[in-house]
Each structure stands twice: as C-alpha cells, then as structure tokens.
mmCIF file of C-alpha atoms in Angstrom:
data_model
loop_
_atom_site.group_PDB
_atom_site.id
_atom_site.type_symbol
_atom_site.label_atom_id
_atom_site.label_comp_id
_atom_site.label_asym_id
_atom_site.label_seq_id
_atom_site.Cartn_x
_atom_site.Cartn_y
_atom_site.Cartn_z
ATOM 1 C CA ASN A 956 -9.707 -35.336 -17.890
ATOM 2 C CA ALA A 957 -11.902 -34.271 -14.723
ATOM 3 C CA GLY A 958 -9.091 -32.508 -13.343
ATOM 4 C CA VAL A 959 -9.320 -31.805 -9.443
ATOM 5 C CA THR A 960 -12.617 -32.997 -8.006
ATOM 6 C CA GLN A 961 -13.774 -32.806 -4.244
ATOM 7 C CA THR A 962 -16.336 -34.935 -2.319
ATOM 8 C CA PRO A 963 -18.583 -33.812 -0.796
ATOM 9 C CA LYS A 964 -19.341 -30.377 -1.992
ATOM 10 C CA PHE A 965 -21.480 -29.691 1.147
ATOM 11 C CA ARG A 966 -21.645 -30.785 4.288
ATOM 12 C CA VAL A 967 -23.164 -30.043 7.627
ATOM 13 C CA LEU A 968 -21.832 -31.336 11.299
ATOM 14 C CA LYS A 969 -22.366 -31.178 14.948
ATOM 15 C CA THR A 970 -19.808 -30.166 17.245
ATOM 16 C CA GLY A 971 -17.500 -33.111 18.145
ATOM 17 C CA GLN A 972 -18.581 -35.203 14.808
ATOM 18 C CA SER A 973 -15.722 -36.197 12.367
ATOM 19 C CA MET A 974 -15.620 -36.437 8.724
ATOM 20 C CA THR A 975 -13.327 -36.873 5.728
ATOM 21 C CA LEU A 976 -13.073 -34.704 2.762
ATOM 22 C CA LEU A 977 -11.893 -36.213 -0.448
ATOM 23 C CA CYS A 978 -9.772 -34.840 -3.158
ATOM 24 C CA ALA A 979 -8.822 -36.579 -6.371
ATOM 25 C CA GLN A 980 -6.692 -35.526 -9.329
ATOM 26 C CA ASP A 981 -6.402 -37.256 -12.675
ATOM 27 C CA MET A 982 -3.451 -35.199 -13.813
ATOM 28 C CA ASN A 983 -0.736 -37.240 -12.466
ATOM 29 C CA HIS A 984 0.713 -34.242 -10.386
ATOM 30 C CA GLU A 985 3.162 -34.822 -7.672
ATOM 31 C CA TYR A 986 2.006 -31.891 -5.023
ATOM 32 C CA MET A 987 -1.279 -31.433 -3.918
ATOM 33 C CA TYR A 988 -2.644 -28.800 -1.239
ATOM 34 C CA TRP A 989 -5.531 -28.169 1.121
ATOM 35 C CA TYR A 990 -6.787 -24.604 2.111
ATOM 36 C CA ARG A 991 -9.460 -23.295 3.851
ATOM 37 C CA GLN A 992 -11.257 -19.942 2.674
ATOM 38 C CA ASP A 993 -13.036 -17.618 5.119
ATOM 39 C CA PRO A 994 -14.416 -14.333 4.428
ATOM 40 C CA GLY A 995 -11.939 -11.578 4.096
ATOM 41 C CA MET A 996 -8.811 -13.889 4.764
ATOM 42 C CA GLY A 997 -7.734 -15.097 1.504
ATOM 43 C CA LEU A 998 -6.758 -18.706 1.347
ATOM 44 C CA ARG A 999 -4.906 -20.466 3.946
ATOM 45 C CA LEU A 1000 -2.996 -23.590 3.685
ATOM 46 C CA ILE A 1001 -3.955 -26.471 6.050
ATOM 47 C CA HIS A 1002 -1.602 -29.328 5.269
ATOM 48 C CA TYR A 1003 0.183 -30.377 1.635
ATOM 49 C CA SER A 1004 2.072 -33.373 0.281
ATOM 50 C CA VAL A 1005 4.864 -33.620 -2.381
ATOM 51 C CA GLY A 1006 4.426 -37.127 -3.213
ATOM 52 C CA GLU A 1007 2.501 -40.419 -2.242
ATOM 53 C CA GLY A 1008 3.198 -41.431 1.272
ATOM 54 C CA THR A 1009 4.198 -37.668 2.296
ATOM 55 C CA THR A 1010 2.398 -34.818 4.219
ATOM 56 C CA ALA A 1011 3.536 -31.437 5.879
ATOM 57 C CA LYS A 1012 1.642 -28.981 7.772
ATOM 58 C CA GLY A 1013 0.748 -25.819 6.478
ATOM 59 C CA GLU A 1014 -0.102 -22.417 8.133
ATOM 60 C CA VAL A 1015 -3.117 -23.733 9.929
ATOM 61 C CA PRO A 1016 -2.768 -27.238 10.486
ATOM 62 C CA ASP A 1017 -4.561 -27.751 14.185
ATOM 63 C CA GLY A 1018 -7.588 -29.641 14.279
ATOM 64 C CA TYR A 1019 -6.801 -31.480 10.747
ATOM 65 C CA ASN A 1020 -5.324 -34.565 9.716
ATOM 66 C CA VAL A 1021 -4.216 -35.734 6.022
ATOM 67 C CA SER A 1022 -3.086 -38.627 4.508
ATOM 68 C CA ARG A 1023 -2.040 -39.528 0.892
ATOM 69 C CA LEU A 1024 -1.901 -43.010 0.487
ATOM 70 C CA LYS A 1025 -2.388 -42.992 -3.393
ATOM 71 C CA LYS A 1026 -0.684 -40.330 -5.658
ATOM 72 C CA GLN A 1027 -4.095 -39.202 -6.999
ATOM 73 C CA ASN A 1028 -5.959 -38.839 -3.529
ATOM 74 C CA PHE A 1029 -5.302 -36.498 -0.798
ATOM 75 C CA LEU A 1030 -7.726 -36.902 2.188
ATOM 76 C CA LEU A 1031 -8.290 -34.238 4.802
ATOM 77 C CA GLY A 1032 -10.011 -35.456 8.249
ATOM 78 C CA LEU A 1033 -11.304 -33.762 10.892
ATOM 79 C CA GLU A 1034 -11.405 -35.624 14.104
ATOM 80 C CA SER A 1035 -13.690 -33.458 16.542
ATOM 81 C CA ALA A 1036 -15.256 -30.884 14.387
ATOM 82 C CA ALA A 1037 -15.544 -27.050 15.882
ATOM 83 C CA PRO A 1038 -17.605 -24.270 14.727
ATOM 84 C CA SER A 1039 -14.454 -22.510 14.022
ATOM 85 C CA GLN A 1040 -13.698 -25.092 11.174
ATOM 86 C CA THR A 1041 -16.801 -23.704 9.436
ATOM 87 C CA SER A 1042 -15.280 -22.826 6.094
ATOM 88 C CA VAL A 1043 -14.891 -23.550 2.584
ATOM 89 C CA TYR A 1044 -12.335 -26.039 1.513
ATOM 90 C CA PHE A 1045 -10.232 -26.033 -1.522
ATOM 91 C CA CYS A 1046 -8.035 -28.727 -2.651
ATOM 92 C CA ALA A 1047 -5.470 -27.983 -5.353
ATOM 93 C CA SER A 1048 -2.671 -29.881 -7.066
ATOM 94 C CA SER A 1049 0.114 -29.032 -9.197
ATOM 95 C CA GLU A 1050 3.022 -30.536 -11.315
ATOM 96 C CA VAL A 1051 5.821 -28.422 -10.110
ATOM 97 C CA ALA A 1052 8.032 -29.319 -13.469
ATOM 98 C CA ASP A 1053 8.704 -25.673 -14.185
ATOM 99 C CA ASN A 1054 6.563 -23.944 -11.650
ATOM 100 C CA ASN A 1055 3.729 -24.453 -8.969
ATOM 101 C CA GLU A 1056 0.729 -23.135 -10.921
ATOM 102 C CA GLN A 1057 -1.780 -24.947 -8.845
ATOM 103 C CA PHE A 1058 -5.254 -26.173 -10.029
ATOM 104 C CA PHE A 1059 -8.140 -25.817 -8.033
ATOM 105 C CA GLY A 1060 -10.987 -28.133 -7.137
ATOM 106 C CA PRO A 1061 -14.742 -26.895 -6.764
ATOM 107 C CA GLY A 1062 -14.596 -26.552 -3.210
ATOM 108 C CA THR A 1063 -16.518 -28.012 0.121
ATOM 109 C CA ARG A 1064 -18.535 -25.901 1.943
ATOM 110 C CA LEU A 1065 -18.563 -27.110 5.606
ATOM 111 C CA THR A 1066 -20.685 -25.742 8.318
ATOM 112 C CA VAL A 1067 -20.326 -27.249 11.970
ATOM 113 C CA LEU A 1068 -23.309 -26.336 14.234
ATOM 114 C CA GLU B 194 6.510 -13.262 8.988
ATOM 115 C CA LEU B 195 5.891 -13.467 5.160
ATOM 116 C CA LYS B 196 3.231 -10.955 3.959
ATOM 117 C CA VAL B 197 1.148 -10.833 0.766
ATOM 118 C CA GLU B 198 -0.807 -7.525 0.559
ATOM 119 C CA GLN B 199 -3.195 -6.371 -2.135
ATOM 120 C CA ASN B 200 -4.509 -3.209 -2.933
ATOM 121 C CA PRO B 201 -7.219 -1.991 -3.286
ATOM 122 C CA LEU B 202 -9.095 -4.610 -1.414
ATOM 123 C CA PHE B 203 -12.351 -3.519 -3.036
ATOM 124 C CA LEU B 204 -12.657 -2.077 -6.484
ATOM 125 C CA SER B 205 -15.892 -0.589 -7.805
ATOM 126 C CA MET B 206 -15.186 0.826 -11.499
ATOM 127 C CA GLN B 207 -17.048 1.912 -14.426
ATOM 128 C CA GLU B 208 -17.256 0.357 -17.676
ATOM 129 C CA GLY B 209 -14.594 1.665 -19.990
ATOM 130 C CA LYS B 210 -12.091 2.579 -17.486
ATOM 131 C CA ASN B 211 -8.814 1.396 -16.466
ATOM 132 C CA TYR B 212 -7.315 0.532 -13.378
ATOM 133 C CA THR B 213 -4.483 -1.159 -11.678
ATOM 134 C CA ILE B 214 -4.316 -3.805 -8.695
ATOM 135 C CA TYR B 215 -1.252 -4.066 -6.796
ATOM 136 C CA CYS B 216 0.366 -6.998 -4.941
ATOM 137 C CA ASN B 217 3.317 -6.359 -2.713
ATOM 138 C CA TYR B 218 5.124 -9.384 -0.896
ATOM 139 C CA SER B 219 7.582 -9.354 2.162
ATOM 140 C CA THR B 220 10.005 -12.024 1.042
ATOM 141 C CA THR B 221 12.383 -12.880 -1.956
ATOM 142 C CA SER B 222 10.744 -14.538 -4.828
ATOM 143 C CA ASP B 223 10.755 -14.562 -8.512
ATOM 144 C CA ARG B 224 7.497 -16.381 -9.260
ATOM 145 C CA LEU B 225 4.048 -14.968 -8.813
ATOM 146 C CA TYR B 226 0.417 -16.282 -9.877
ATOM 147 C CA TRP B 227 -2.883 -14.365 -10.532
ATOM 148 C CA TYR B 228 -6.071 -16.217 -9.823
ATOM 149 C CA ARG B 229 -9.690 -15.276 -10.351
ATOM 150 C CA GLN B 230 -12.554 -16.095 -8.255
ATOM 151 C CA ASP B 231 -16.098 -15.733 -9.091
ATOM 152 C CA PRO B 232 -18.787 -15.675 -6.286
ATOM 153 C CA GLY B 233 -19.473 -19.319 -4.949
ATOM 154 C CA LYS B 234 -16.748 -20.872 -7.352
ATOM 155 C CA SER B 235 -13.295 -22.221 -7.360
ATOM 156 C CA LEU B 236 -10.242 -20.237 -8.176
ATOM 157 C CA GLU B 237 -9.205 -20.221 -11.985
ATOM 158 C CA SER B 238 -5.534 -19.562 -12.984
ATOM 159 C CA LEU B 239 -4.927 -16.254 -14.768
ATOM 160 C CA PHE B 240 -1.516 -15.732 -15.299
ATOM 161 C CA VAL B 241 2.180 -17.244 -13.994
ATOM 162 C CA LEU B 242 5.015 -14.746 -13.890
ATOM 163 C CA LEU B 243 8.199 -16.620 -13.584
ATOM 164 C CA SER B 244 10.875 -14.085 -13.487
ATOM 165 C CA ASN B 245 11.776 -10.621 -13.048
ATOM 166 C CA GLY B 246 10.237 -8.195 -15.733
ATOM 167 C CA ALA B 247 7.558 -10.957 -16.910
ATOM 168 C CA VAL B 248 4.870 -9.536 -18.605
ATOM 169 C CA LYS B 249 1.523 -11.451 -19.629
ATOM 170 C CA GLN B 250 -1.697 -10.058 -21.211
ATOM 171 C CA GLU B 251 -4.773 -11.881 -22.120
ATOM 172 C CA GLY B 252 -7.664 -9.778 -23.395
ATOM 173 C CA ARG B 253 -8.154 -6.780 -21.377
ATOM 174 C CA LEU B 254 -5.944 -8.018 -18.511
ATOM 175 C CA MET B 255 -2.009 -7.531 -18.216
ATOM 176 C CA ALA B 256 0.142 -8.885 -15.363
ATOM 177 C CA SER B 257 3.685 -7.824 -14.399
ATOM 178 C CA LEU B 258 6.380 -8.852 -12.094
ATOM 179 C CA ASP B 259 9.124 -6.717 -10.490
ATOM 180 C CA THR B 260 10.770 -9.038 -8.143
ATOM 181 C CA LYS B 261 13.486 -6.531 -7.156
ATOM 182 C CA ALA B 262 10.450 -3.979 -5.780
ATOM 183 C CA ARG B 263 8.569 -7.035 -4.640
ATOM 184 C CA LEU B 264 5.651 -5.861 -6.294
ATOM 185 C CA SER B 265 2.963 -7.452 -9.122
ATOM 186 C CA THR B 266 0.691 -5.585 -10.950
ATOM 187 C CA LEU B 267 -2.555 -6.505 -12.649
ATOM 188 C CA HIS B 268 -3.900 -3.842 -14.586
ATOM 189 C CA ILE B 269 -7.235 -3.658 -16.365
ATOM 190 C CA THR B 270 -8.012 -1.871 -19.562
ATOM 191 C CA ALA B 271 -11.403 -0.844 -20.665
ATOM 192 C CA ALA B 272 -13.235 -2.515 -17.824
ATOM 193 C CA VAL B 273 -16.401 -4.492 -18.745
ATOM 194 C CA HIS B 274 -18.916 -6.506 -16.449
ATOM 195 C CA ASP B 275 -17.737 -9.735 -16.964
ATOM 196 C CA LEU B 276 -14.422 -8.800 -15.132
ATOM 197 C CA SER B 277 -16.330 -8.653 -12.067
ATOM 198 C CA ALA B 278 -14.680 -11.075 -9.518
ATOM 199 C CA THR B 279 -12.186 -11.385 -6.688
ATOM 200 C CA TYR B 280 -8.790 -11.198 -7.782
ATOM 201 C CA PHE B 281 -5.918 -12.986 -5.994
ATOM 202 C CA CYS B 282 -2.174 -12.916 -6.354
ATOM 203 C CA ALA B 283 0.023 -15.674 -4.888
ATOM 204 C CA VAL B 284 3.841 -15.972 -3.989
ATOM 205 C CA ASP B 285 5.761 -18.872 -4.916
ATOM 206 C CA ILE B 286 7.795 -19.925 -1.716
ATOM 207 C CA LYS B 287 9.330 -22.979 -3.315
ATOM 208 C CA VAL B 288 7.002 -25.391 -2.659
ATOM 209 C CA VAL B 289 4.002 -23.821 -1.355
ATOM 210 C CA LEU B 290 1.983 -20.558 -2.464
ATOM 211 C CA ILE B 291 1.057 -17.693 -0.046
ATOM 212 C CA PHE B 292 -2.266 -16.057 -1.298
ATOM 213 C CA GLY B 293 -3.238 -12.398 -0.695
ATOM 214 C CA THR B 294 -6.202 -11.450 0.792
ATOM 215 C CA GLY B 295 -7.833 -10.483 -2.487
ATOM 216 C CA THR B 296 -9.365 -7.610 -4.707
ATOM 217 C CA ARG B 297 -12.960 -7.751 -5.213
ATOM 218 C CA LEU B 298 -13.565 -5.971 -8.358
ATOM 219 C CA GLN B 299 -17.175 -4.703 -9.497
ATOM 220 C CA VAL B 300 -17.540 -3.326 -12.790
ATOM 221 C CA PHE B 301 -20.798 -1.237 -13.109
ATOM 222 C CA PRO B 302 -22.316 0.475 -16.560
#
C-alpha cells in the first residue's frame, strides 16, 4: 500500500495563478483532510471531507476550494493564488472506526511569488 | 475558542537525561494523539490515547492522558540523538483534530 500520496511535491506560482493539489489514499478511509503548516503555527485545518461527495470548512478555508468526487481522492484548489498562501500543505486520511488517528501524506511545498 | 497549548516550545536536552512535554487543551475531549515530525518531512503517528488514564509506551517515549485535567504528557527517558524532532499533540473534537503548535526537541551529546 502506498498510503497517502500527494502531487505535486513542489510548486512555484505567480500571484493570481490557479492550481490544484491532488491527494490520494489507498486505505479505503472515509475521512480526508487538508492542512497547511506555517512556521511556528502548527497545522491548521483548511477543509475536510467525511465521505465521497461531501466537504466542509475548517479553520482557514478562505481562498481554497475542495472536491471529493471519488472516495480515494481529495482535491484542493487555489483559484487565485496569493503570497499569503505560501506554505506546506499536508493531506491526511482516517478510518474513523474506533478513533480519528490520521495518516499524513508527504506534503506539498507551495511558493507564491 | 479551543486552544491546544504545548510547552515548552523548544527543548534542548543532553543525551541520557529525562524530560516531559506538556499538552494542555481547553475543551472536553477524551481522545488525544501524539505525532512526530522530522525536519522537511511529514507527520508520523506515535501514540493514540482514547480514554482518561490511558498510558502508552514505545521505547524511550511514554504518553499519558488526564481528561479531567485536560492534560497530556509525553515523557522522554534517557534521551538519545535520534529523538530530535518536533512533537505535536492533537486533540480529537469529533470529526477533526486540533493541533498544538509543536515542541521542537534537540538532543545533544
């Protein structure tokens, strides 16, 4: 099993450009999450999904959109990138049978110039 | 507003010494997780604590949970260099986790 994978690993955008980050998991997990990690601020939840076709806002959703068309995939979109979105983005998934232990992908390092 | 506070934020300790990292949270929860992150890497699950009084141990690390005090501890015994990393606690609020800001641990000879 590959676990949780993310593409791309690195990306540089110019202000105003758009892009989509892809997260895929092969563990048949119901729940999926997108976080951003900035220095000194831990992880902050952007959006999450509790199942195929569902999405919900987290702590910092502004400027991002998500979609969960297939159970194994969770996409994070930036419609018009801003320098404040420079960050490392992590995707995670959990089974939520007995608990919400989340398994993380390797991360995407995004720089917006 | 829910807060998850870790202290210390930075910890520099000598090999062989013991130390404890604290995680305090401000809301009711009986589930808490500890993660480790190496520089430039992703988060790795260390411990899953699912009830008051839960204690888990793995090697030189031991985690405990006191839900009444809203406190979890991560105790390091006889530290070694390989434990150098950033450690996060995360509080389970039903569907989502709220992460602490992390404790950066550096172990030196």
